[in-house]
Coordinates of C-alpha atoms in Angstrom, one line a residue:
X18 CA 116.3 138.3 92.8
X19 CA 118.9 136.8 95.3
X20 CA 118.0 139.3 97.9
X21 CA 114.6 138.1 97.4
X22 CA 115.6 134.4 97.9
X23 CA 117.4 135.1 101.1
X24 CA 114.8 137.2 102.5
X25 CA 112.2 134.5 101.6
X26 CA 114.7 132.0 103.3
X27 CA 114.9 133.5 106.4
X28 CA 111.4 134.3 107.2
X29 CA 110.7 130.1 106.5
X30 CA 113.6 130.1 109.0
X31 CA 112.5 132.2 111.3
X32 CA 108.9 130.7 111.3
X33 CA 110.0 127.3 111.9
X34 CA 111.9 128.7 115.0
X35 CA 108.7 129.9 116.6
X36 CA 107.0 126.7 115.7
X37 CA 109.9 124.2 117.5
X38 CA 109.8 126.9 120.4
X39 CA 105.7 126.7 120.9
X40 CA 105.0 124.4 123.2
X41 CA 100.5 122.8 123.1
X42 CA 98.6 122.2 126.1
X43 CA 95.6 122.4 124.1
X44 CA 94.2 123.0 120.6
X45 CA 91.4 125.9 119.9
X46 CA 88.0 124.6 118.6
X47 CA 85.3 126.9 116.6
X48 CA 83.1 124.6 116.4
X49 CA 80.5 126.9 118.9
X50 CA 77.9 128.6 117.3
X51 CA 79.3 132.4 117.9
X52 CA 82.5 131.3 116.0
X53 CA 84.4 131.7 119.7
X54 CA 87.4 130.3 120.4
X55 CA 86.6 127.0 122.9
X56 CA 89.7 125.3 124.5
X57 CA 90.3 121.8 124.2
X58 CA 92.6 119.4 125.8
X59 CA 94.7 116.5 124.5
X60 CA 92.6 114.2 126.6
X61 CA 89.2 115.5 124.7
X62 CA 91.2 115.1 121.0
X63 CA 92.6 111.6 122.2
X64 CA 89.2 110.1 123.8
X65 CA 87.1 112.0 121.2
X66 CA 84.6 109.8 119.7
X67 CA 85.5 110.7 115.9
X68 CA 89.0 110.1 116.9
X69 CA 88.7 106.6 118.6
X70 CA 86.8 105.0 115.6
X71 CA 88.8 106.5 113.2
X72 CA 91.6 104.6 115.2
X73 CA 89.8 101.7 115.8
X74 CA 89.4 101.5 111.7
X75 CA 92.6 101.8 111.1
X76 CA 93.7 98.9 113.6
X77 CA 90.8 96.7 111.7
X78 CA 92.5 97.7 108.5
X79 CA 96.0 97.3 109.5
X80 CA 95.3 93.4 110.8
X81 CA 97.9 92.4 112.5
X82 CA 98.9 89.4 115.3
X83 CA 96.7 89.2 118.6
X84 CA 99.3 90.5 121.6
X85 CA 99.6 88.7 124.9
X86 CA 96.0 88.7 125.7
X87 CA 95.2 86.8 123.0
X88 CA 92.3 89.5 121.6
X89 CA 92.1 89.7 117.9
X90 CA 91.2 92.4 115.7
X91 CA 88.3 90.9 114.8
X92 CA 87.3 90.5 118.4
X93 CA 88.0 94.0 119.1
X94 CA 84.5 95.8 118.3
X95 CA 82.5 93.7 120.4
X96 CA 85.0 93.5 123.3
X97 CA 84.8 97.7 122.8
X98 CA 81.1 97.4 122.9
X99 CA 80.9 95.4 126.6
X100 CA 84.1 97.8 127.8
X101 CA 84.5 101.3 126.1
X102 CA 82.9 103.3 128.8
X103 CA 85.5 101.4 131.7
X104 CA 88.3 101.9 128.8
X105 CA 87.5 105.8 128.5
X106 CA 87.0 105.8 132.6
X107 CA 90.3 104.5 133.4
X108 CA 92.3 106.4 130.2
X109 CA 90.9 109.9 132.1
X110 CA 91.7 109.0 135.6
X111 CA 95.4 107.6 134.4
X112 CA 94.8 104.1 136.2
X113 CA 95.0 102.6 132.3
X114 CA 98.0 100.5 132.2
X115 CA 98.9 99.3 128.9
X116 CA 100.4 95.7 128.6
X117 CA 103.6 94.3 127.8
X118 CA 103.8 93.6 124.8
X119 CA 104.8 90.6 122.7
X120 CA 108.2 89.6 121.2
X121 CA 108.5 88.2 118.1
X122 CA 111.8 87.9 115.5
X123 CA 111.2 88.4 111.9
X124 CA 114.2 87.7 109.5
X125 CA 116.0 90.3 108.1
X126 CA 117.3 90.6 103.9
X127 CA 121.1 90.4 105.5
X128 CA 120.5 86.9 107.0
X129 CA 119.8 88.5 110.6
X130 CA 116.3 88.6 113.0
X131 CA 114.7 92.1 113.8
X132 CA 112.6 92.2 117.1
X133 CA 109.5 93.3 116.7
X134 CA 107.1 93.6 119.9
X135 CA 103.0 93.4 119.2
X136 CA 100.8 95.5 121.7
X137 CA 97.4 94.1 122.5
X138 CA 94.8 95.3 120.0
X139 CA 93.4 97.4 122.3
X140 CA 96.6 99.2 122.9
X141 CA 97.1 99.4 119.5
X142 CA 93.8 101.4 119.0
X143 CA 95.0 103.9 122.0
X144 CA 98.3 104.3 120.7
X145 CA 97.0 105.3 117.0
X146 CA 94.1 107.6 119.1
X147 CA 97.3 109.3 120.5
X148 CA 99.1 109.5 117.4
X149 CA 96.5 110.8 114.9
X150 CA 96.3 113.9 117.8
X151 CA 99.9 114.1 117.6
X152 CA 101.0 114.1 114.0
X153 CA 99.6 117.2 112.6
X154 CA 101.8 119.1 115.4
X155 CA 104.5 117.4 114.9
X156 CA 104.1 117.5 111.0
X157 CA 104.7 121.1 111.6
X158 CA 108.3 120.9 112.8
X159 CA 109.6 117.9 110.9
X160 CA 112.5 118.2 108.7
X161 CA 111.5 118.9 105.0
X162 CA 114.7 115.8 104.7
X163 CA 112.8 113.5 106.7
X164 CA 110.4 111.0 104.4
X165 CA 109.8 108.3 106.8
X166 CA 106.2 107.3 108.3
X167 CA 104.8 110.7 107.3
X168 CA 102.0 111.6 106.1
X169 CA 102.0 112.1 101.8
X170 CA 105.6 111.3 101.8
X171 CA 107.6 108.3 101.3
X172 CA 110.8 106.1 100.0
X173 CA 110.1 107.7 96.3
X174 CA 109.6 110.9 97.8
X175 CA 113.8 110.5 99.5
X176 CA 114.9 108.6 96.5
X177 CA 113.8 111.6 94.2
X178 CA 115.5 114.2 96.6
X179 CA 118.6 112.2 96.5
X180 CA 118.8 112.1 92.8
X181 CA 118.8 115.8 92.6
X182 CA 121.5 116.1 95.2
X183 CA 123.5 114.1 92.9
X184 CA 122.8 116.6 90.4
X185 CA 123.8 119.0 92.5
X186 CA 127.3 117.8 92.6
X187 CA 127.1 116.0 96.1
X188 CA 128.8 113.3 94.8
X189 CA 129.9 111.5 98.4
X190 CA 127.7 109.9 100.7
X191 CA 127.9 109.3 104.8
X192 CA 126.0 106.6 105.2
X193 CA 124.4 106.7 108.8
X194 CA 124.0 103.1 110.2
X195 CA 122.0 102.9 113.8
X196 CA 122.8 99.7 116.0
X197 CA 119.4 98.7 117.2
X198 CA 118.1 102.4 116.9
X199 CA 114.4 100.9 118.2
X200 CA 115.6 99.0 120.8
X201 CA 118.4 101.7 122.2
X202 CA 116.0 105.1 122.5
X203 CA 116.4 106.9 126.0
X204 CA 113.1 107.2 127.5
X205 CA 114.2 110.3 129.1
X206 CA 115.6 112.1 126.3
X207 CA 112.1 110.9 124.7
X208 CA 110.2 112.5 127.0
X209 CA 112.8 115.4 126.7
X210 CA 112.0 116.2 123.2
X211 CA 108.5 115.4 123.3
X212 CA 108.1 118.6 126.1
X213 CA 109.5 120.9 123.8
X214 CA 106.5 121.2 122.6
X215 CA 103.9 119.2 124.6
X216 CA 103.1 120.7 127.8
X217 CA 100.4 118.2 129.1
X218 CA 100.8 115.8 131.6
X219 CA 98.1 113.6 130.8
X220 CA 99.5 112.3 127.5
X221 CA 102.7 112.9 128.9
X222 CA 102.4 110.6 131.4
X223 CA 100.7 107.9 129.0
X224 CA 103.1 108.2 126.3
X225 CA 105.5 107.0 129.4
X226 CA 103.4 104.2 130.2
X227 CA 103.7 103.2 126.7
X228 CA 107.2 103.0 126.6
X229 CA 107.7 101.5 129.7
X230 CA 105.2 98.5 129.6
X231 CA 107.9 96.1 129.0
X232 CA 107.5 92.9 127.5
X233 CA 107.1 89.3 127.4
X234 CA 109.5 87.3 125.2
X235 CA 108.7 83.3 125.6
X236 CA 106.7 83.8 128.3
X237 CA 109.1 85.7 130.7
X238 CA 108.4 89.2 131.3
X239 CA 111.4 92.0 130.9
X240 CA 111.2 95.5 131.9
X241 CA 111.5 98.1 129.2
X242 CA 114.3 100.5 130.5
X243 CA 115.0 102.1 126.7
X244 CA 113.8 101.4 123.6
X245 CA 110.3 102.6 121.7
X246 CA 109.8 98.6 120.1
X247 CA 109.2 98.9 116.5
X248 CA 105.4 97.5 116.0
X249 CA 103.2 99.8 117.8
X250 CA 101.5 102.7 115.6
X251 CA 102.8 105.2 118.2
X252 CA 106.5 103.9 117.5
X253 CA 107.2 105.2 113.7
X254 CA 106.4 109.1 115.4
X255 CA 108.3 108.8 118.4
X256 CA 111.0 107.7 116.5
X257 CA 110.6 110.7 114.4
X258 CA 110.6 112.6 117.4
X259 CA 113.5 111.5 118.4
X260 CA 115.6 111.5 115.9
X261 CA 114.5 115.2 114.5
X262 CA 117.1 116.1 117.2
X263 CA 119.7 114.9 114.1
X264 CA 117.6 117.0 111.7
X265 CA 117.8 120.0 113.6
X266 CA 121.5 119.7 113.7
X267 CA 122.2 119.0 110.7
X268 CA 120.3 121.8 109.4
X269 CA 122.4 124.2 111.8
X270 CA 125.4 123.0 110.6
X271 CA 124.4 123.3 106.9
X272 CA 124.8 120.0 105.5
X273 CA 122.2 118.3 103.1
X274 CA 120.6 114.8 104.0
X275 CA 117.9 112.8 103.1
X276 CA 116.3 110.5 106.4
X277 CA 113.9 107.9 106.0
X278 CA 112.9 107.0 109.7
X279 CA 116.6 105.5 111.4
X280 CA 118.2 105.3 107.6
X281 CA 120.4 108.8 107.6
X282 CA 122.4 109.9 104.5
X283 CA 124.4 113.2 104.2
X284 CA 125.4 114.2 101.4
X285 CA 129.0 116.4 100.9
X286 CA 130.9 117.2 97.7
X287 CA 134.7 115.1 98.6
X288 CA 135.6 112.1 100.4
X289 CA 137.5 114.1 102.9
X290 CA 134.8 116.0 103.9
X291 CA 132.5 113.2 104.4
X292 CA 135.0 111.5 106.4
X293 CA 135.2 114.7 108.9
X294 CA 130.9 114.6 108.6
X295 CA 131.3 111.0 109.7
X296 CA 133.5 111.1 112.8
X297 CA 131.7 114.6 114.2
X298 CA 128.1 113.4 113.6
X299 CA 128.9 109.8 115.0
X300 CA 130.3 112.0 118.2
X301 CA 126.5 113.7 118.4
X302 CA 124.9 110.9 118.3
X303 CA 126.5 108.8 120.9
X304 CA 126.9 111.7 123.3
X305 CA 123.5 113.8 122.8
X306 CA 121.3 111.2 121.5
X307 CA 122.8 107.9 123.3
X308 CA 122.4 105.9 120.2
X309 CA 125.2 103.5 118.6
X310 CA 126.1 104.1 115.3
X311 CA 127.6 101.0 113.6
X312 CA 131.3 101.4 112.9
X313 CA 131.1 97.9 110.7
X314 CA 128.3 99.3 108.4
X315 CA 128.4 103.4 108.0
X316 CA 130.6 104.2 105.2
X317 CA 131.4 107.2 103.4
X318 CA 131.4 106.9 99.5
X319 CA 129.6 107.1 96.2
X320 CA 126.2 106.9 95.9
X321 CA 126.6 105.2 92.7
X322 CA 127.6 102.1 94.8
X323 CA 125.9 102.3 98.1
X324 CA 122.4 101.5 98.7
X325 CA 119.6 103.4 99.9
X326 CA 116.1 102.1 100.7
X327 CA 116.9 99.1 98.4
X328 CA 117.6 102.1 95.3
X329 CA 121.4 103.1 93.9
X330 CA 122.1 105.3 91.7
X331 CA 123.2 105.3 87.8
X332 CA 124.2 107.9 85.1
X333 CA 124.3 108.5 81.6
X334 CA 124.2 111.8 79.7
X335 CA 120.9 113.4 81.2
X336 CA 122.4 113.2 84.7
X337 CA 121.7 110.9 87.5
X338 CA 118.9 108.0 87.8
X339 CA 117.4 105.9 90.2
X340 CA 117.7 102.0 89.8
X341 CA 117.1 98.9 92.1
X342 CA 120.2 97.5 93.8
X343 CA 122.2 94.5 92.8
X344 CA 120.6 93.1 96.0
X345 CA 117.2 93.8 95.7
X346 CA 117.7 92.6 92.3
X347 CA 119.2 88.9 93.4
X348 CA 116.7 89.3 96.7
X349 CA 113.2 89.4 94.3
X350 CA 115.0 86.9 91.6
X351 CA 115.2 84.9 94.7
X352 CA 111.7 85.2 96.1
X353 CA 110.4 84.2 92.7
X354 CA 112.9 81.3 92.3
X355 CA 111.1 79.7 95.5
X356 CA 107.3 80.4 94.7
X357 CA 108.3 78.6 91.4
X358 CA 110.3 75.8 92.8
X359 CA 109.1 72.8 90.5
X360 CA 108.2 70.2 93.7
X361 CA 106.0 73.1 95.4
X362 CA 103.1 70.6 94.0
X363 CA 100.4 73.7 93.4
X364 CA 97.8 74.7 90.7
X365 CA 99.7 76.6 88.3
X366 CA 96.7 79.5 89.1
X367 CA 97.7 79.3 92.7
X368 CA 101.6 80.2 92.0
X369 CA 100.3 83.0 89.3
X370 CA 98.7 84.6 92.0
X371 CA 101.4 84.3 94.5
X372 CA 103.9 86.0 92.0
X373 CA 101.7 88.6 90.8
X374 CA 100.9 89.9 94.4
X375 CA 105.0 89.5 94.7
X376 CA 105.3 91.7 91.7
X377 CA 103.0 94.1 92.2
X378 CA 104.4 96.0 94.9
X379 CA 107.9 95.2 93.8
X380 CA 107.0 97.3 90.4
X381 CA 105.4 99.6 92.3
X382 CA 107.8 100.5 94.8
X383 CA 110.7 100.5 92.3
X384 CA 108.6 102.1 88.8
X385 CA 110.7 105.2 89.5
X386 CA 113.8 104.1 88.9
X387 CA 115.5 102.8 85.6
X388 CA 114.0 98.9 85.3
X389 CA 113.4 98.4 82.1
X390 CA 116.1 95.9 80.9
X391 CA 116.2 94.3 84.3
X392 CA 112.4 93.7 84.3
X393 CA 112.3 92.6 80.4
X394 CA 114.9 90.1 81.4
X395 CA 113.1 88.9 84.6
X396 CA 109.9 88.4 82.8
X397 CA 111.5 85.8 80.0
X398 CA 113.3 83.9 83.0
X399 CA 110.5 83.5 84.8
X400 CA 108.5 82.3 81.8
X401 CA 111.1 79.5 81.5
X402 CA 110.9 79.0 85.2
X403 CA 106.5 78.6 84.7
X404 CA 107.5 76.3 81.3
X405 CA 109.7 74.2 83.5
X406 CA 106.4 73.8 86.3
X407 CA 104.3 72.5 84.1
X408 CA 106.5 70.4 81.7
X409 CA 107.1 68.5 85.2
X410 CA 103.4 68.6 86.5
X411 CA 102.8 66.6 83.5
X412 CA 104.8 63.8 84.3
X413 CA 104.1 60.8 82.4
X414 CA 104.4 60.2 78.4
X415 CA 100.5 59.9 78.0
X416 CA 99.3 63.4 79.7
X417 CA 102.6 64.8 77.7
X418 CA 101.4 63.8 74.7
X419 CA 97.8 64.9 75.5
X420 CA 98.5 68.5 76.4
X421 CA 101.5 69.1 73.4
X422 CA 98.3 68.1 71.0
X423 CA 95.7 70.4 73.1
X424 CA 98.5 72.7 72.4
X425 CA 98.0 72.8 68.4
X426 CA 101.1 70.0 67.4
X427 CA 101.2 67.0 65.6
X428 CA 100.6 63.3 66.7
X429 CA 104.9 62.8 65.9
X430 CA 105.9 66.0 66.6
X431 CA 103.9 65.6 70.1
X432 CA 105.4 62.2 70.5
X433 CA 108.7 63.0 69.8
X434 CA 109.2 65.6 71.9
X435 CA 107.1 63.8 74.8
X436 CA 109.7 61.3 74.7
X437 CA 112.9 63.8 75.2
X438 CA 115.5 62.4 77.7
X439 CA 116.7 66.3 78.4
X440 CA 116.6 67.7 81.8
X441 CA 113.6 70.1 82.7
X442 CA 115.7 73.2 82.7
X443 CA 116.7 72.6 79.2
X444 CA 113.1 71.7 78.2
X445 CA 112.3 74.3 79.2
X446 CA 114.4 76.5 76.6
X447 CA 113.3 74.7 73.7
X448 CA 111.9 75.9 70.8
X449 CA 109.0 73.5 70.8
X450 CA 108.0 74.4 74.3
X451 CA 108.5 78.2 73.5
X452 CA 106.1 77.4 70.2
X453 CA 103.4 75.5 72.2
X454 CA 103.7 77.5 75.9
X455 CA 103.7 80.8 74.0
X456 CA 104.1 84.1 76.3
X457 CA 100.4 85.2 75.5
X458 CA 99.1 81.5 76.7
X459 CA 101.1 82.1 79.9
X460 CA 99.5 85.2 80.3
X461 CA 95.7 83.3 80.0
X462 CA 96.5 81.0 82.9
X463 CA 97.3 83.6 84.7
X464 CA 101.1 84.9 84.4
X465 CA 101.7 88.5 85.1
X466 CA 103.2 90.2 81.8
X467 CA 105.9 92.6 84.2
X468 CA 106.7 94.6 81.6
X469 CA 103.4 95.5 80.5
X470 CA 102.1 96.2 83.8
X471 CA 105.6 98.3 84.9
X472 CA 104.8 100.2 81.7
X473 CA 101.1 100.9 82.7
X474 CA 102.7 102.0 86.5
X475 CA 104.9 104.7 84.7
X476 CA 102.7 106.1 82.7

């Protein structure tokens, strides 16, 4: 049975050798009526019609900011309709140019800003042309470790795999942090990679265009001498691209990772080996790939306190289990603590919704981990935190008094408790409160019950 493994093993091995080595000029089409082989060449599979509206739904459906041109996606089908034909024209003679695009700062969970840079729409719709040709080759020499911005995998996908390597006995953790991995790609180690198994200049040579358009922060216009800037749909593959250089020699040195787009984790079985991982991979990637890696933030330790993709890992007597960080925990805890704040001065529907489309992708996201307790103890502080709202939207004596009888209790026990001097906070604890505002009332204005609905996602 081992023999068999191995033999198995090897010819996966040796199959994904003469895939990396194959290099496409073209793909082979039977669509003919003999069944014959037709050749077909990147520029027909980018500029084919099928292709472009499929990209051009998928910009419409992905929304997005208007770039420096000021064209939005709504605007884009009829400015299509007036142009495609000089679009197509110019994207076959290789006089398109794309533009520069547009830099804008988000904030980051740590406090800091990550750039961002927003092609025009109509760049946008190229770019995802190129990359929907693009991904089913590539798809075929990715890393089964890699999980990020691929096709039918994703952060549960990595989370899952890390669990097991836990199980496994990897019990130590190199924790790969890339300084400015976006902004810091070589554009000629890009191109590099990408002919290792692309051998056509025309989408060569546009790619390039791409990553060289520059772009225009505050109205002054910088030239883009490295980086792939993270907003583009062509930017999530070429940063797998990239960075399956790391993969590849990873896997020839043996070792067992889990990466989710720049996020790297290796996985080793003692402290001492992880800190030998550490120091040779960080020599890699500074001299082969020309990327940074973060001395103040790549650690080696136990996955049981470091964090990956927002997940760490607990254990009891079945082994390990996934479960939200402590600071994804305090970070949604937060989020909710400001859609509730009691002077926001909204409909109490209006804030329902807010939290609920909050919530909804939270539970989603995390429903494979262990949440249970954390989310049965959200949901009664954020009852009290709704309670609170509307015990201060009521305001005067009059409309308390009002609602706590609408609410099924007595002219004096209304009146008695309308009159408390108590803060809102502690109002909003009291029994009379809890009695009148039950959970299931909560729920008919609007309230999302999380632990019903994390219990319906894991099912």
């Amino acid at each position: 049975m081992r023999q068999s493994q191995k033999t198995e093993a090897k010819a996966d091995r040796l199959s994904r050798i003469d895939l990396e080595n194959r290099k496409y000029t073209r793909a082979r089409s039977t669509n003919s009526g003999e069944g014959k082989g037709v050749s077909v060449t990147f520029q027909d599979k980018v500029l084919d019609r099928n292709n472009l509206n499929q990209a051009y739904l998928r910009v419409k459906r992905n929304k997005g900011a208007a770039g420096i041109d000021g064209l939005t996606v709504d605007e884009l089908l009829p400015y299509l309709r007036e142009n495609k034909e000089e679009l197509i024209a110019k994207l076959k003679d290789g006089s398109y140019k794309p533009s520069p695009v547009k830099r804008v700062e988000i904030p980051k969970p740590n406090g800091g800003r990550r750039k961002l840079g927003i092609p025009t729409v109509v760049d946008r719709m190229v770019q995802q042309a190129i990359a929907q040709v693009l991904t089913p080759i590539f798809e075929r020499v990715f890393s089964d470790n890699s999980f990020g911005f691929r096709p039918h995998r994703g952060a549960q996908d990595a989370i899952a795999k890390v669990v097991d390597l836990y199980n496994q006995g990897y019990r130590r953790v190199i924790d790969l942090d890339l300084k400015a991995y976006f902004d810091n790609v070589n554009h000629d180690l890009m191109m590099k990679y990408l002919q290792q198994y692309i051998d056509d200049l025309w989408i060569l040579r546009l790619i390039r265009k791409f990553l060289t358009s520059g772009v225009l922060d505050h109205g002054l216009f910088a030239k883009s001498e490295k980086g792939t800037p993270q907003g583009g749909p062509l930017s999530p593959l070429l940063a797998n691209i990239y960075l399956n250089e790391l993969d590849k020699e990873l896997t020839r040195r043996g070792h067992h990772f889990v990466r989710y787009a720049d996020d790297c984790n290796i996985y080793v079985k003692s402290q001492r080996a992880g800190e030998r991982v550490m120091k040779s991979i960080t020599i890699f990637l500074e001299k082969q790939l020309k990327v940074k890696v973060n001395p103040d933030k790549s650690k080696v330790g136990s996955p049981l306190r470091l964090k990956f993709l927002g997940f760490s890992l607990g254990v009891d007597r079945n082994g390990a289990y996934a479960r939200p960080a402590k600071e994804s925990q305090k970070r949604v805890k937060q989020a909710l603590k400001q859609i509730t704040k009691r002077n926001r001065g909204i409909s109490i529907a209006r804030m329902c919704a807010e939290i609920n489309r909050k919530m909804r992708g939270w539970l989603q996201y995390y429903s494979i981990g262990k949440l249970t307790g954390f989310v049965r103890r959200l949901d009664q502080w954020l009852r009290t935190r709704i309670r609170q709202y509307i015990w201060k939207q009521w305001k005067k004596l009059k409309t308390k008094l009002t609602n706590l009888r609408r609410l099924g209790l007595s002219y004096r026990d209304a009146y008695t408790f309308a009159s408390t001097r108590k803060g809102y906070w502690r109002t909003a604890h009291s029994k009379t409160l809890n009695y009148s505002l039950t959970n299931r009332k909560l729920e008919r204005l609007g309230l999302m019950n999380m632990s019903k609905t994390l219990q319906s996602i894991q099912k």
